[in-house]
GROMACS .gro file of C-alpha atoms in nm:
model
  134
    1UNK     CA    1  -0.030  -0.006   0.032
    2UNK     CA    2   0.206   0.276  -0.141
    3UNK     CA    3  -0.053   0.541   0.015
    4UNK     CA    4   0.071   0.436   0.371
    5UNK     CA    5   0.410   0.444   0.517
    6UNK     CA    6   0.554   0.064   0.487
    7UNK     CA    7   0.478  -0.009   0.876
    8UNK     CA    8   0.133   0.112   0.860
    9UNK     CA    9   0.093  -0.105   0.573
   10UNK     CA   10   0.228  -0.421   0.743
   11UNK     CA   11   0.005  -0.332   1.058
   12UNK     CA   12  -0.276  -0.303   0.793
   13UNK     CA   13  -0.200  -0.649   0.667
   14UNK     CA   14  -0.179  -0.785   1.023
   15UNK     CA   15  -0.524  -0.649   1.091
   16UNK     CA   16  -0.652  -0.755   0.829
   17UNK     CA   17  -0.578  -1.097   0.790
   18UNK     CA   18  -0.755  -1.142   1.148
   19UNK     CA   19  -1.073  -0.970   0.992
   20UNK     CA   20  -1.063  -1.174   0.692
   21UNK     CA   21  -0.899  -1.507   0.741
   22UNK     CA   22  -0.940  -1.625   0.368
   23UNK     CA   23  -0.670  -1.356   0.330
   24UNK     CA   24  -0.396  -1.610   0.420
   25UNK     CA   25  -0.526  -1.866   0.110
   26UNK     CA   26  -0.451  -1.573  -0.165
   27UNK     CA   27  -0.149  -1.636  -0.419
   28UNK     CA   28   0.050  -1.324  -0.474
   29UNK     CA   29  -0.175  -1.195  -0.737
   30UNK     CA   30  -0.479  -1.204  -0.476
   31UNK     CA   31  -0.223  -1.025  -0.225
   32UNK     CA   32  -0.143  -0.754  -0.518
   33UNK     CA   33  -0.528  -0.729  -0.585
   34UNK     CA   34  -0.628  -0.648  -0.228
   35UNK     CA   35  -0.343  -0.410  -0.180
   36UNK     CA   36  -0.364  -0.241  -0.523
   37UNK     CA   37  -0.754  -0.207  -0.408
   38UNK     CA   38  -0.679  -0.079  -0.088
   39UNK     CA   39  -0.401   0.164  -0.227
   40UNK     CA   40  -0.658   0.330  -0.451
   41UNK     CA   41  -0.913   0.396  -0.167
   42UNK     CA   42  -0.629   0.550   0.007
   43UNK     CA   43  -0.509   0.775  -0.253
   44UNK     CA   44  -0.818   0.904  -0.295
   45UNK     CA   45  -0.855   1.042   0.105
   46UNK     CA   46  -0.718   1.377   0.190
   47UNK     CA   47  -0.331   1.340   0.371
   48UNK     CA   48  -0.505   1.460   0.692
   49UNK     CA   49  -0.704   1.082   0.679
   50UNK     CA   50  -0.418   0.876   0.572
   51UNK     CA   51  -0.206   0.976   0.858
   52UNK     CA   52  -0.540   0.955   1.104
   53UNK     CA   53  -0.531   0.607   0.952
   54UNK     CA   54  -0.181   0.519   0.985
   55UNK     CA   55  -0.173   0.665   1.375
   56UNK     CA   56  -0.488   0.499   1.429
   57UNK     CA   57  -0.295   0.161   1.320
   58UNK     CA   58  -0.009   0.244   1.545
   59UNK     CA   59  -0.249   0.251   1.795
   60UNK     CA   60  -0.409  -0.082   1.715
   61UNK     CA   61  -0.054  -0.212   1.722
   62UNK     CA   62   0.077  -0.078   2.077
   63UNK     CA   63  -0.190  -0.081   2.288
   64UNK     CA   64  -0.190  -0.464   2.354
   65UNK     CA   65   0.186  -0.377   2.513
   66UNK     CA   66  -0.049  -0.235   2.810
   67UNK     CA   67  -0.192  -0.561   2.862
   68UNK     CA   68   0.013  -0.801   2.764
   69UNK     CA   69   0.393  -0.689   2.721
   70UNK     CA   70   0.358  -0.722   2.305
   71UNK     CA   71   0.251  -0.550   2.021
   72UNK     CA   72  -0.090  -0.638   1.832
   73UNK     CA   73   0.173  -0.839   1.539
   74UNK     CA   74   0.344  -1.053   1.804
   75UNK     CA   75   0.025  -1.141   1.991
   76UNK     CA   76  -0.127  -1.517   1.903
   77UNK     CA   77  -0.436  -1.508   1.691
   78UNK     CA   78  -0.692  -1.524   1.966
   79UNK     CA   79  -0.551  -1.224   2.157
   80UNK     CA   80  -0.538  -1.047   1.804
   81UNK     CA   81  -0.925  -1.124   1.831
   82UNK     CA   82  -0.961  -0.996   2.147
   83UNK     CA   83  -0.809  -0.675   2.062
   84UNK     CA   84  -0.986  -0.575   1.775
   85UNK     CA   85  -1.293  -0.685   1.975
   86UNK     CA   86  -1.217  -0.437   2.259
   87UNK     CA   87  -1.150  -0.152   1.934
   88UNK     CA   88  -1.503  -0.271   1.809
   89UNK     CA   89  -1.696  -0.312   2.113
   90UNK     CA   90  -1.534  -0.059   2.340
   91UNK     CA   91  -1.687   0.253   2.507
   92UNK     CA   92  -1.467   0.484   2.315
   93UNK     CA   93  -1.655   0.600   2.004
   94UNK     CA   94  -1.296   0.722   1.809
   95UNK     CA   95  -1.166   0.372   1.885
   96UNK     CA   96  -1.486   0.211   1.686
   97UNK     CA   97  -1.480   0.445   1.423
   98UNK     CA   98  -1.161   0.384   1.352
   99UNK     CA   99  -1.197   0.013   1.368
  100UNK     CA  100  -1.492   0.025   1.141
  101UNK     CA  101  -1.276   0.210   0.900
  102UNK     CA  102  -1.024  -0.024   0.894
  103UNK     CA  103  -1.261  -0.336   0.831
  104UNK     CA  104  -1.428  -0.124   0.563
  105UNK     CA  105  -1.091  -0.106   0.355
  106UNK     CA  106  -0.982  -0.453   0.462
  107UNK     CA  107  -1.339  -0.581   0.312
  108UNK     CA  108  -1.329  -0.350  -0.018
  109UNK     CA  109  -0.960  -0.526  -0.070
  110UNK     CA  110  -1.091  -0.886  -0.044
  111UNK     CA  111  -1.442  -0.889  -0.158
  112UNK     CA  112  -1.376  -0.599  -0.404
  113UNK     CA  113  -1.169  -0.844  -0.629
  114UNK     CA  114  -1.333  -1.027  -0.917
  115UNK     CA  115  -1.152  -1.352  -0.843
  116UNK     CA  116  -1.300  -1.411  -0.549
  117UNK     CA  117  -1.682  -1.338  -0.645
  118UNK     CA  118  -1.739  -1.640  -0.799
  119UNK     CA  119  -1.641  -1.792  -0.452
  120UNK     CA  120  -1.887  -1.599  -0.297
  121UNK     CA  121  -2.143  -1.680  -0.496
  122UNK     CA  122  -2.146  -1.314  -0.644
  123UNK     CA  123  -2.250  -1.251  -0.993
  124UNK     CA  124  -2.299  -0.891  -1.079
  125UNK     CA  125  -2.414  -0.762  -1.449
  126UNK     CA  126  -2.157  -0.565  -1.525
  127UNK     CA  127  -2.183  -0.351  -1.811
  128UNK     CA  128  -1.989  -0.423  -2.146
  129UNK     CA  129  -1.817  -0.146  -2.311
  130UNK     CA  130  -2.083  -0.002  -2.521
  131UNK     CA  131  -2.261   0.082  -2.194
  132UNK     CA  132  -2.547  -0.231  -2.226
  133UNK     CA  133  -2.537  -0.499  -1.934
  134UNK     CA  134  -2.326  -0.777  -1.979
   0.00000   0.00000   0.00000
């Protein structure tokens, strides 16, 4: 994800793999497509929003240090899920909103890939080049 600093992109990928476990099954092309979709979405946002997302990714990654002495990426899967549930269901509205924003990016990056649509049973009628439904 070029529109995020490399460390933030790594944090996003670690979170994404917990939110959509099917990401682990993607081949190199699928991972490239995921990152490309997320990058396009991020590039369309103002720089201030991209910075906010990068900061929030850092908060999610570092918050578990207070409880378990390890970053999010260093935790086992069960603890990672607990951290994400805390951000999603917790009392701090800003954290809930931030996590839902990340989930939106991650879901877009995975479910936005045409290659996964058949697996999901999704078969949209896409317009053809002449504008007619295909």
